[in-house]
Every structure is written in C-alpha cells, then in structure tokens.
Short mmCIF file of C-alpha atoms and ligand atoms in Angstrom, two decimals:
data_model
loop_
_atom_site.label_atom_id
_atom_site.label_comp_id
_atom_site.label_asym_id
_atom_site.label_seq_id
_atom_site.Cartn_x
_atom_site.Cartn_y
_atom_site.Cartn_z
CA UNK X 1 458.22 181.25 -86.82
CA UNK X 2 460.78 183.91 -87.63
CA UNK X 3 459.88 186.04 -90.65
CA UNK X 4 463.44 186.69 -91.79
CA UNK X 5 466.54 184.53 -91.84
CA UNK X 6 468.39 187.51 -90.25
CA UNK X 7 466.52 186.83 -87.01
CA UNK X 8 468.34 183.56 -86.41
CA UNK X 9 471.93 184.21 -87.54
CA UNK X 10 474.86 183.65 -85.20
CA UNK X 11 476.24 186.41 -82.97
CA UNK X 12 479.43 186.72 -85.03
CA UNK X 13 477.46 186.99 -88.29
CA UNK X 14 475.25 189.66 -86.71
CA UNK X 15 478.25 191.62 -85.44
CA UNK X 16 479.90 191.56 -88.86
CA UNK X 17 476.69 192.89 -90.39
CA UNK X 18 476.35 195.55 -87.71
CA UNK X 19 479.92 196.79 -88.04
CA UNK X 20 479.67 197.20 -91.81
CA UNK X 21 476.33 199.01 -91.44
CA UNK X 22 477.65 201.25 -88.64
CA UNK X 23 480.72 202.27 -90.64
CA UNK X 24 478.54 203.07 -93.63
CA UNK X 25 476.15 205.12 -91.48
CA UNK X 26 478.90 207.19 -89.83
CA UNK X 27 480.50 207.98 -93.22
CA UNK X 28 477.09 208.79 -94.68
CA UNK X 29 476.12 211.30 -91.98
CA UNK X 30 479.62 212.80 -91.88
CA UNK X 31 479.61 213.47 -95.60
CA UNK X 32 476.06 214.67 -95.88
CA UNK X 33 474.95 216.34 -92.67
CA UNK X 34 476.46 219.59 -91.40
CA UNK X 35 475.23 219.12 -87.84
CA UNK X 36 476.85 215.70 -87.45
CA UNK X 37 480.05 216.70 -89.24
CA UNK X 38 480.54 219.69 -86.93
CA UNK X 39 479.76 217.57 -83.87
CA UNK X 40 482.26 214.87 -84.89
CA UNK X 41 484.92 217.39 -85.92
CA UNK X 42 484.57 219.12 -82.55
CA UNK X 43 485.67 215.94 -80.76
CA UNK X 44 488.17 214.92 -83.43
CA UNK X 45 486.41 211.75 -84.56
CA UNK X 46 486.51 210.69 -88.22
CA UNK X 47 484.46 207.88 -89.81
CA UNK X 48 487.73 205.97 -90.29
CA UNK X 49 488.08 205.76 -86.47
CA UNK X 50 485.22 203.25 -86.33
CA UNK X 51 487.13 199.99 -86.62
CA UNK X 52 485.11 197.79 -84.24
CA UNK X 53 481.61 197.83 -82.75
CA UNK X 54 483.06 199.04 -79.44
CA UNK X 55 484.30 202.16 -81.24
CA UNK X 56 480.68 203.30 -81.28
CA UNK X 57 481.58 204.70 -77.84
CA UNK X 58 483.67 207.35 -79.59
CA UNK X 59 480.51 208.82 -81.10
CA UNK X 60 478.56 211.57 -79.35
CA UNK X 61 475.00 211.00 -78.09
CA UNK X 62 472.00 212.52 -79.84
CA UNK X 63 469.12 213.70 -77.65
CA UNK X 64 465.52 214.72 -78.11
CA UNK X 65 466.65 218.31 -77.52
CA UNK X 66 469.04 218.01 -80.49
CA UNK X 67 466.08 216.99 -82.64
CA UNK X 68 464.01 219.91 -81.34
CA UNK X 69 466.86 222.37 -81.89
CA UNK X 70 467.21 221.15 -85.47
CA UNK X 71 463.46 221.17 -86.19
CA UNK X 72 462.16 220.50 -88.72
CA UNK X 73 464.67 219.09 -91.21
CA UNK X 74 468.23 219.97 -90.20
CA UNK X 75 468.99 216.40 -89.16
CA UNK X 76 467.64 215.01 -92.44
CA UNK X 77 470.52 213.49 -94.33
CA UNK X 78 468.79 212.58 -97.59
CA UNK X 79 467.85 215.34 -100.08
CA UNK X 80 464.16 216.38 -100.19
CA UNK X 81 463.50 214.52 -103.43
CA UNK X 82 464.38 211.23 -101.70
CA UNK X 83 462.04 211.76 -98.73
CA UNK X 84 458.73 209.98 -99.41
CA UNK X 85 456.96 210.11 -96.02
CA UNK X 86 456.93 212.46 -93.06
CA UNK X 87 455.83 211.88 -89.48
CA UNK X 88 456.03 213.94 -86.31
CA UNK X 89 455.74 213.37 -82.59
CA UNK X 90 452.85 214.92 -80.72
CA UNK X 91 455.00 217.65 -79.18
CA UNK X 92 452.98 218.22 -76.02
CA UNK X 93 455.72 220.51 -74.78
CA UNK X 94 457.04 222.92 -77.38
CA UNK X 95 457.82 222.04 -80.99
CA UNK X 96 457.25 218.50 -82.22
CA UNK X 97 460.00 216.35 -83.68
CA UNK X 98 459.87 215.75 -87.41
CA UNK X 99 460.99 212.51 -89.02
CA UNK X 100 461.47 211.72 -92.71
CA UNK X 101 461.72 208.39 -94.52
CA UNK X 102 463.27 207.50 -97.85
CA UNK X 103 461.81 204.62 -99.85
CA UNK X 104 464.56 202.38 -98.43
CA UNK X 105 463.63 203.48 -94.89
CA UNK X 106 460.01 202.46 -95.49
CA UNK X 107 461.30 199.07 -96.66
CA UNK X 108 463.25 198.62 -93.43
CA UNK X 109 460.29 199.78 -91.34
CA UNK X 110 457.91 197.40 -93.13
CA UNK X 111 460.37 194.57 -92.67
CA UNK X 112 460.79 195.35 -88.96
CA UNK X 113 457.00 195.40 -88.55
CA UNK X 114 456.55 192.20 -90.58
CA UNK X 115 458.90 190.47 -88.12
CA UNK X 116 456.84 192.01 -85.30
CA UNK X 117 453.57 190.67 -86.74
CA UNK X 118 455.10 187.24 -87.34
CA UNK X 119 456.45 187.30 -83.78
CA UNK X 120 452.89 187.70 -82.49
CA UNK X 121 451.70 184.86 -84.73
CA UNK X 122 450.05 187.07 -87.38
CA UNK X 123 450.09 185.68 -90.93
CA UNK X 124 448.13 185.76 -94.18
CA UNK X 125 445.16 184.02 -92.55
CA UNK X 126 444.61 186.90 -90.15
CA UNK X 127 442.26 189.86 -90.28
CA UNK X 128 444.05 192.64 -88.42
CA UNK X 129 441.99 195.43 -86.91
CA UNK X 130 444.55 198.21 -86.67
CA UNK X 131 443.45 200.46 -83.82
CA UNK X 132 446.71 202.42 -83.62
CA UNK X 133 446.15 205.99 -84.80
CA UNK X 134 446.82 206.77 -88.46
CA UNK X 135 448.32 210.18 -89.07
CA UNK X 136 451.48 211.93 -87.98
CA UNK X 137 451.77 209.32 -85.20
CA UNK X 138 453.80 206.39 -86.53
CA UNK X 139 451.73 203.65 -84.85
CA UNK X 140 448.96 203.30 -87.43
CA UNK X 141 450.97 203.23 -90.65
CA UNK X 142 453.77 201.17 -89.08
CA UNK X 143 451.40 198.38 -88.08
CA UNK X 144 449.65 198.72 -91.45
CA UNK X 145 452.89 198.21 -93.41
CA UNK X 146 453.85 195.18 -91.32
CA UNK X 147 450.46 193.50 -91.58
CA UNK X 148 450.43 194.04 -95.37
CA UNK X 149 453.89 192.54 -95.70
CA UNK X 150 452.93 189.31 -93.93
CA UNK X 151 449.88 189.15 -96.18
CA UNK X 152 447.20 189.73 -93.53
CA UNK X 153 444.00 191.64 -94.30
CA UNK X 154 444.08 195.05 -92.61
CA UNK X 155 441.11 196.99 -91.29
CA UNK X 156 442.52 200.53 -91.04
CA UNK X 157 440.01 201.79 -88.47
CA UNK X 158 442.50 203.83 -86.37
CA UNK X 159 441.65 204.82 -82.77
CA UNK X 160 438.33 205.95 -81.27
CA UNK X 161 434.85 204.85 -82.45
CA UNK X 162 434.52 202.27 -79.71
CA UNK X 163 431.14 200.87 -80.75
CA UNK X 164 432.16 200.66 -84.40
CA UNK X 165 435.33 198.82 -83.32
CA UNK X 166 433.16 196.20 -81.67
CA UNK X 167 430.80 196.00 -84.66
CA UNK X 168 433.69 195.37 -87.05
CA UNK X 169 435.20 192.76 -84.74
CA UNK X 170 431.90 190.91 -85.05
CA UNK X 171 431.05 191.56 -88.70
CA UNK X 172 434.52 191.29 -90.29
CA UNK X 173 435.60 188.38 -88.11
CA UNK X 174 438.69 190.19 -86.79
CA UNK X 175 441.32 187.75 -85.53
CA UNK X 176 444.11 190.15 -84.49
CA UNK X 177 444.16 193.55 -82.81
CA UNK X 178 446.89 196.18 -82.75
CA UNK X 179 446.22 198.82 -80.11
CA UNK X 180 447.29 200.65 -77.00
CA UNK X 181 446.52 198.37 -74.04
CA UNK X 182 444.39 200.96 -72.23
CA UNK X 183 442.08 201.33 -75.23
CA UNK X 184 441.49 197.57 -75.37
CA UNK X 185 440.43 197.71 -71.72
CA UNK X 186 438.03 200.51 -72.63
CA UNK X 187 436.61 198.56 -75.59
CA UNK X 188 436.03 195.60 -73.30
CA UNK X 189 434.15 197.74 -70.78
CA UNK X 190 431.88 199.21 -73.43
CA UNK X 191 431.35 195.77 -74.97
CA UNK X 192 430.34 194.29 -71.63
CA UNK X 193 427.64 196.94 -71.25
CA UNK X 194 426.40 195.94 -74.73
CA UNK X 195 426.29 192.31 -73.62
CA UNK X 196 429.17 191.18 -75.87
CA UNK X 197 431.15 188.07 -74.93
CA UNK X 198 434.50 188.77 -76.61
CA UNK X 199 435.62 185.20 -76.07
CA UNK X 200 432.94 184.06 -78.52
CA UNK X 201 434.30 186.26 -81.32
CA UNK X 202 437.12 185.19 -83.69
CA UNK X 203 439.77 187.18 -81.78
CA UNK X 204 442.98 185.24 -81.16
CA UNK X 205 445.90 187.62 -80.75
CA UNK X 206 446.94 191.21 -80.24
CA UNK X 207 449.99 193.42 -80.38
CA UNK X 208 449.91 196.13 -77.72
CA UNK X 209 452.20 199.02 -76.95
CA UNK X 210 452.79 202.78 -77.38
CA UNK X 211 452.33 203.47 -73.66
CA UNK X 212 453.91 202.07 -70.49
CA UNK X 213 451.99 199.05 -69.22
CA UNK X 214 452.49 196.20 -66.83
CA UNK X 215 452.56 192.41 -66.95
CA UNK X 216 449.37 192.32 -64.86
CA UNK X 217 447.61 194.43 -67.47
CA UNK X 218 448.65 191.93 -70.14
CA UNK X 219 447.24 189.07 -68.08
CA UNK X 220 444.03 190.98 -67.58
CA UNK X 221 443.58 191.73 -71.33
CA UNK X 222 444.40 188.14 -72.29
CA UNK X 223 441.82 186.89 -69.82
CA UNK X 224 439.10 189.39 -70.81
CA UNK X 225 439.33 188.74 -74.56
CA UNK X 226 440.56 185.15 -74.50
CA UNK X 227 443.59 186.08 -76.66
CA UNK X 228 447.39 186.09 -76.56
CA UNK X 229 448.96 189.56 -76.35
CA UNK X 230 452.51 190.49 -77.38
CA UNK X 231 454.32 193.66 -76.40
CA UNK X 232 455.85 195.96 -79.00
CA UNK X 233 458.34 198.80 -78.66
CA UNK X 234 459.38 201.66 -80.82
CA UNK X 235 459.76 205.38 -81.06
CA UNK X 236 459.17 207.72 -83.96
CA UNK X 237 462.67 209.18 -83.78
CA UNK X 238 464.16 205.73 -84.52
CA UNK X 239 461.54 204.46 -86.99
CA UNK X 240 458.21 204.12 -85.15
CA UNK X 241 456.87 200.80 -83.87
CA UNK X 242 458.96 197.74 -84.70
CA UNK X 243 462.25 198.61 -83.03
CA UNK X 244 461.63 195.49 -80.94
CA UNK X 245 458.88 192.94 -80.46
CA UNK X 246 457.91 189.97 -78.31
CA UNK X 247 457.62 186.45 -79.62
CA UNK X 248 454.39 184.63 -78.72
CA UNK X 249 456.40 181.55 -77.66
CA UNK X 250 457.90 183.27 -74.62
CA UNK X 251 456.16 186.65 -74.20
CA UNK X 252 459.12 187.55 -72.07
CA UNK X 253 461.34 190.34 -73.34
CA UNK X 254 461.38 191.98 -76.77
CA UNK X 255 463.67 190.92 -79.63
CA UNK X 256 465.44 193.97 -81.03
CA UNK X 257 465.73 194.25 -84.81
CA UNK X 258 469.41 194.82 -84.17
CA UNK X 259 470.52 194.60 -87.80
CA UNK X 260 468.61 197.91 -88.19
CA UNK X 261 468.82 199.45 -84.72
CA UNK X 262 472.01 198.93 -82.74
CA UNK X 263 471.31 198.93 -78.97
CA UNK X 264 473.39 199.98 -75.98
CA UNK X 265 472.54 200.37 -72.30
CA UNK X 266 474.14 203.31 -70.54
CA UNK X 267 474.24 204.81 -67.10
CA UNK X 268 471.88 207.79 -67.56
CA UNK X 269 473.98 209.98 -65.26
CA UNK X 270 477.50 209.31 -66.52
CA UNK X 271 476.79 208.15 -70.10
CA UNK X 272 479.05 205.11 -69.57
CA UNK X 273 478.10 201.89 -71.35
CA UNK X 274 477.01 199.33 -68.76
CA UNK X 275 477.93 195.63 -68.71
CA UNK X 276 475.51 193.17 -70.30
CA UNK X 277 472.53 192.48 -68.05
CA UNK X 278 472.69 195.75 -66.09
CA UNK X 279 469.67 198.02 -66.01
CA UNK X 280 470.05 201.45 -67.56
CA UNK X 281 468.95 203.79 -70.35
CA UNK X 282 468.45 202.36 -73.83
CA UNK X 283 470.42 204.03 -76.60
CA UNK X 284 469.92 203.22 -80.29
CA UNK X 285 471.97 203.94 -83.39
CA UNK X 286 470.08 203.48 -86.64
CA UNK X 287 472.45 201.56 -88.91
CA UNK X 288 470.19 201.12 -91.92
CA UNK X 289 468.45 204.43 -92.24
CA UNK X 290 468.93 207.21 -94.77
CA UNK X 291 466.28 209.92 -94.29
CA UNK X 292 467.27 210.86 -90.77
CA UNK X 293 469.82 208.45 -89.29
CA UNK X 294 470.51 208.92 -85.57
CA UNK X 295 473.80 208.27 -83.83
CA UNK X 296 473.47 206.97 -80.26
CA UNK X 297 470.00 208.33 -79.63
CA UNK X 298 469.13 208.51 -75.93
CA UNK X 299 465.61 207.10 -75.56
CA UNK X 300 465.17 207.84 -71.83
CA UNK X 301 463.62 204.36 -71.58
CA UNK X 302 464.89 202.12 -68.81
CA UNK X 303 465.58 198.46 -69.68
CA UNK X 304 468.18 195.68 -69.74
CA UNK X 305 469.60 193.58 -72.61
CA UNK X 306 469.86 189.80 -72.64
CA UNK X 307 471.89 187.83 -75.18
CA UNK X 308 470.68 184.41 -74.03
CA UNK X 309 469.05 182.31 -76.72
CA UNK X 310 465.27 182.25 -76.85
CA UNK X 311 463.14 179.12 -77.24
CA UNK X 312 461.55 180.68 -80.36
CA UNK X 313 464.86 180.19 -82.20
CA UNK X 314 465.57 183.89 -82.72
CA UNK X 315 469.08 185.01 -81.85
CA UNK X 316 468.14 188.71 -81.84
CA UNK X 317 469.09 190.27 -78.50
CA UNK X 318 466.16 190.77 -76.13
CA UNK X 319 465.39 193.90 -74.14
CA UNK X 320 463.32 193.66 -70.99
CA UNK X 321 459.87 195.26 -71.04
CA UNK X 322 460.52 198.97 -70.49
CA UNK X 323 460.17 199.52 -66.76
CA UNK X 324 459.50 203.18 -67.28
CA UNK X 325 460.50 206.23 -69.25
CA UNK X 326 462.81 208.52 -67.51
CA UNK X 327 460.55 211.37 -68.77
CA UNK X 328 457.50 209.64 -67.19
CA UNK X 329 459.49 208.98 -64.08
CA UNK X 330 458.33 211.04 -61.16
CA UNK X 331 460.79 212.05 -58.51
CA UNK X 332 458.88 212.23 -55.25
CA UNK X 333 460.80 213.11 -52.11
CA UNK X 334 463.98 211.88 -53.80
CA UNK X 335 462.50 208.53 -54.84
CA UNK X 336 462.06 207.48 -58.48
CA UNK X 337 458.47 206.39 -59.09
CA UNK X 338 457.03 204.97 -62.32
CA UNK X 339 453.23 204.93 -62.84
CA UNK X 340 453.57 201.37 -64.20
CA UNK X 341 454.69 200.19 -60.74
CA UNK X 342 451.47 201.53 -59.23
CA UNK X 343 449.45 199.95 -62.04
CA UNK X 344 450.89 196.52 -61.36
CA UNK X 345 449.61 196.70 -57.77
CA UNK X 346 446.13 197.92 -58.75
CA UNK X 347 445.69 195.18 -61.33
CA UNK X 348 446.36 192.46 -58.81
CA UNK X 349 443.50 193.51 -56.55
CA UNK X 350 439.86 192.57 -56.81
CA UNK X 351 437.14 195.18 -56.64
CA UNK X 352 439.15 197.90 -58.37
CA UNK X 353 439.50 198.52 -62.13
CA UNK X 354 442.64 199.27 -64.19
CA UNK X 355 441.54 202.90 -64.48
CA UNK X 356 443.61 205.14 -62.29
CA UNK X 357 445.18 208.55 -62.12
CA UNK X 358 448.32 209.50 -60.23
CA UNK X 359 448.24 213.04 -58.86
CA UNK X 360 451.36 214.74 -57.56
CA UNK X 361 450.91 217.80 -55.38
CA UNK X 362 453.08 219.99 -53.24
CA UNK X 363 451.80 220.67 -49.75
CA UNK X 364 454.11 223.15 -48.08
CA UNK X 365 457.60 221.92 -48.86
CA UNK X 366 456.50 218.27 -49.20
CA UNK X 367 455.53 216.50 -52.39
CA UNK X 368 452.62 214.14 -51.96
CA UNK X 369 451.24 211.40 -54.14
CA UNK X 370 447.55 210.62 -54.48
CA UNK X 371 446.21 207.72 -56.53
CA UNK X 372 442.60 207.81 -57.68
CA UNK X 373 441.36 204.30 -58.43
CA UNK X 374 437.95 203.29 -59.72
CA UNK X 375 436.12 200.55 -57.87
CA UNK X 376 434.34 198.04 -60.12
CA UNK X 377 430.58 197.95 -60.82
CA UNK X 378 430.34 194.63 -58.95
CA UNK X 379 432.01 196.15 -55.91
CA UNK X 380 429.50 199.05 -55.93
CA UNK X 381 426.50 196.76 -56.43
CA UNK X 382 427.58 194.49 -53.63
CA UNK X 383 428.23 197.40 -51.26
CA UNK X 384 424.84 198.95 -52.09
CA UNK X 385 423.03 195.61 -51.69
CA UNK X 386 424.68 195.03 -48.33
CA UNK X 387 423.65 198.46 -47.14
CA UNK X 388 420.02 198.02 -48.31
CA UNK X 389 419.76 194.56 -46.79
CA UNK X 390 421.31 195.32 -43.44
CA UNK X 391 420.71 197.38 -40.35
CA UNK X 392 422.86 200.21 -39.02
CA UNK X 393 425.42 197.83 -37.59
CA UNK X 394 426.04 196.29 -41.04
CA UNK X 395 426.55 199.71 -42.61
CA UNK X 396 429.37 200.37 -40.20
CA UNK X 397 430.89 197.03 -41.14
CA UNK X 398 430.60 197.85 -44.85
CA UNK X 399 432.29 201.18 -44.34
CA UNK X 400 435.04 199.40 -42.46
CA UNK X 401 435.43 196.93 -45.35
CA UNK X 402 435.83 199.74 -47.89
CA UNK X 403 438.31 201.47 -45.63
CA UNK X 404 440.19 198.18 -45.29
CA UNK X 405 440.45 197.82 -49.06
CA UNK X 406 441.83 201.32 -49.30
CA UNK X 407 444.35 200.74 -46.49
CA UNK X 408 445.53 197.48 -48.07
CA UNK X 409 446.01 199.15 -51.42
CA UNK X 410 447.97 202.01 -49.82
CA UNK X 411 450.20 199.53 -48.01
CA UNK X 412 450.81 197.44 -51.17
CA UNK X 413 451.70 200.48 -53.27
CA UNK X 414 454.02 201.70 -50.53
CA UNK X 415 455.73 198.29 -50.47
CA UNK X 416 456.41 198.51 -54.21
CA UNK X 417 457.41 202.15 -54.69
CA UNK X 418 458.94 202.82 -51.28
CA UNK X 419 456.98 205.91 -50.27
CA UNK X 420 453.54 206.40 -48.78
CA UNK X 421 450.59 207.42 -50.94
CA UNK X 422 447.01 208.50 -50.40
CA UNK X 423 444.50 206.25 -52.19
CA UNK X 424 441.13 207.64 -53.19
CA UNK X 425 438.51 205.10 -54.29
CA UNK X 426 436.15 206.65 -56.83
CA UNK X 427 432.97 205.35 -58.54
CA UNK X 428 433.11 203.35 -61.80
CA UNK X 429 433.53 205.43 -64.98
CA UNK X 430 434.50 208.59 -63.13
CA UNK X 431 438.05 208.73 -64.53
CA UNK X 432 438.19 210.03 -68.09
CA UNK X 433 438.82 207.36 -70.76
CA UNK X 434 441.26 208.04 -73.54
CA UNK X 435 440.76 206.74 -77.05
CA UNK X 436 444.48 206.58 -77.64
CA UNK X 437 447.33 206.82 -75.20
CA UNK X 438 446.13 206.88 -71.61
CA UNK X 439 447.01 209.86 -69.45
CA UNK X 440 447.96 208.49 -66.06
CA UNK X 441 449.76 211.32 -64.33
CA UNK X 442 448.75 214.81 -63.32
CA UNK X 443 451.72 216.68 -61.92
CA UNK X 444 450.30 219.71 -60.13
CA UNK X 445 453.58 220.80 -58.60
CA UNK X 446 454.63 224.35 -59.52
CA UNK X 447 457.28 224.08 -62.27
ZN1 ZN A 501 461.82 184.65 -78.71
#
C-alpha cells in the first residue's frame, strides 16, 4: 500500500503541486545563490518567466562538473547554520562532490525512503538489516531514515562482515535486507559454504540498488534467498536513495517521487526534451530542497518515463530500470556497450556464476573486449569427475564441452551487444569480491 496520499493523486493535482514548487525553487536559488543567479542572468531568465511546467526548458542544465567546480559549498543555498548533515560522493576521479541537507531536506529524504520501504512491503513488523554503507555514502543513512519512519526495526550493520551478516540474519530474525545486489550474491556464496539454507530463515524481502544490475540478477537473488526484491534508484547529488522505487506488486519500473524530484528525459547529445516514452538521459530538478537545490541536473543515467497507471494504485510516473550510466558506458569500436547487458547474458547460462569482469584493451589501433567469467563449483566438480572417470578419449570430449560453453557464451554476448568479445572462463572464487559496490570494468586503454 502507498505510504503517502501524494502517491495516488491525479496528474493535474500533481502538476499543480509541481509548478508551485518549481516556481518557489527557482526564486529561492535566484535570490540566494550567486552561481545560479549569474547563470540565469547570463541567459536572461528571471524566476517570473516560469509560468508553466514546460517553462522548465528555459532553465540551464547543471552537471557533475558544475558541482566539482563549486566544491565544496558554493552551490549550497541555505546558510551554514541551517545545514544539519553533510554527505559526499566517493570521488574516484578528482575531488568528490559535497552535499548538504537542512532539517527540511532530511524530512523529505526520510519521506521519500519511507515510500520506498512501503513500496517493497516493509512495515513496522519488519526487522531490516541495512547492509548499505553508513558514512559519507548516502545509502546507509537514507535506508535507515526510511525504515525508521515506517516503524521497522533497523539493524545498522553497514557493508562488509559477511559472516556476521549471516549470523545476525539467523539470530535477530531479519525479514528484510537493503543492500547492493552483488553483495547479496556474495553473502549467499559464503553462506552456502557454511551450510546455510537461506530459504529456511525469516527473510522475505529486499531492496537492492546503488549499482547497475539486470533483471536476471534479480531473478537469481529472489530464487537463492526465497525473497522478493525491489529495485531502488537515487543519487547523492539529488538526495541519495529514494529518488524512485519499485512497488512489489509489479516490480516493473520505478515510481519517481515526483513531488520532490521533477523528471525529464533529454537527448544526451542535443539537450532537447524527448517525447514521453522515448529513451534518453534522465534529468532531475529538486523542487523541495533547500540545502543544495539542483536545477535540471544531468544524471547521465539512461531510462524512459511511463505515465500509465500502475496496478499498485500509485499515479507517480515510472522510470524504466536504468539500462546503464552514460559514465559506465563503454564505447568500443564505435558501439555503446553497458556491462549490465553482458551480465544479463551470463546470468541466463548454467555452469557460470554472476561474477565477471569486463576488460577493455587496445591492441594496435583496435579496441578489444574480454570478459572473464567464473565457472561454478558444480561445473568444476563435474568436469574433474568426468576426467578422473574416463579415458583419454573422454578428456578430449570434456575439453570440447568446455570450449563449446565458451563459444556459446561469446556468441550470445555478441548477439546482445553487437560486437565480438573474447570470453575467458576462470575457476570459482578467482575474481575479487567487493563488500560494497561491485567493480565490473577494467579499462586498460591509454587515456
Ligand atoms: Zn506500482
């Protein structure tokens, strides 16, 4: 059931709300923030020019680079005494991005995450094991605030500590998990070695996100743990997790908390707003934020919007699962490739595990793509048993079977991404596990 009445209002009611909030936001940043005022003055736009929602197109975009250039606080719009919490992105390249929240911003964030928890079926009867990292990363505290608001009991364990995670699932009777999907796969692997049957625990549901993942990975996690898993989307620049969330009824597309975060889809090359239903880059304007509001923030995430009504009763617009981040997107020989496309192929095949690494190299003038994939324990055991049991002739057959698996996988990946790849099958547990966000790509091309 929807957490807030705002999730089910009519389109015209929502648009009225959004317009009032947008006008307020534009006036607010114009009056209080030098950077935005100069940017708007430069193109001759005044807050009074925003008369309809379509007038949002008059506003300039804000990019990640703008946030970096104004690091740490030049895009803050509230005075320091009103900022009550700070977060920052990991900043793997160069300076991180700082974000600041006023008390009202934390209210909005908690509300957005309460809707997210309710969307995944989490309520006051649940014990939520919050595996998202606590710290500068917004995942941990965001999920914490949401779970508290719906009245669930929160176990603030954060990431890592795989064996302890499993112990607490057993001892505290955890019913809901909030985690990156890749870490849940890792927990399951470790648990299996310990002889744990996760389906016998109290686990019922999970919210997963914070890294690109595929529908096949969802199916695999649901099957392994015997739970229902909902996708979540968010980015620290906008608020953190809770920008949008899936409902457990459909598990198909994420409802955007659009009374807080106004979405647009643009053509990433021209910046033009695309018609409803077209695929393009997601852009968000925060229309209920005071610490660091953002006008038309370019997320680099590729998705589509759908205004059709959902069987859960929510009228909030839905965005399709992000098909990739344009920053994660690899351009190989002129073709756009997303690691999540490769993942979806791997997960459909037996004998290989969801642990993989995509390696991009340059050989001469040509870029080449290599995918390392782990075979499963069962596959190894069976291959070894066949070899021990057979004579020389059988060994040749076994080698041929392995080669066949590899060839099939190469063909399937090529069918999906459109270019040929080299597949390298590697032994179980040979690809490094992450205890947070999985690293899937190693780009070895000279920059
Ligand atoms: Zn729904």
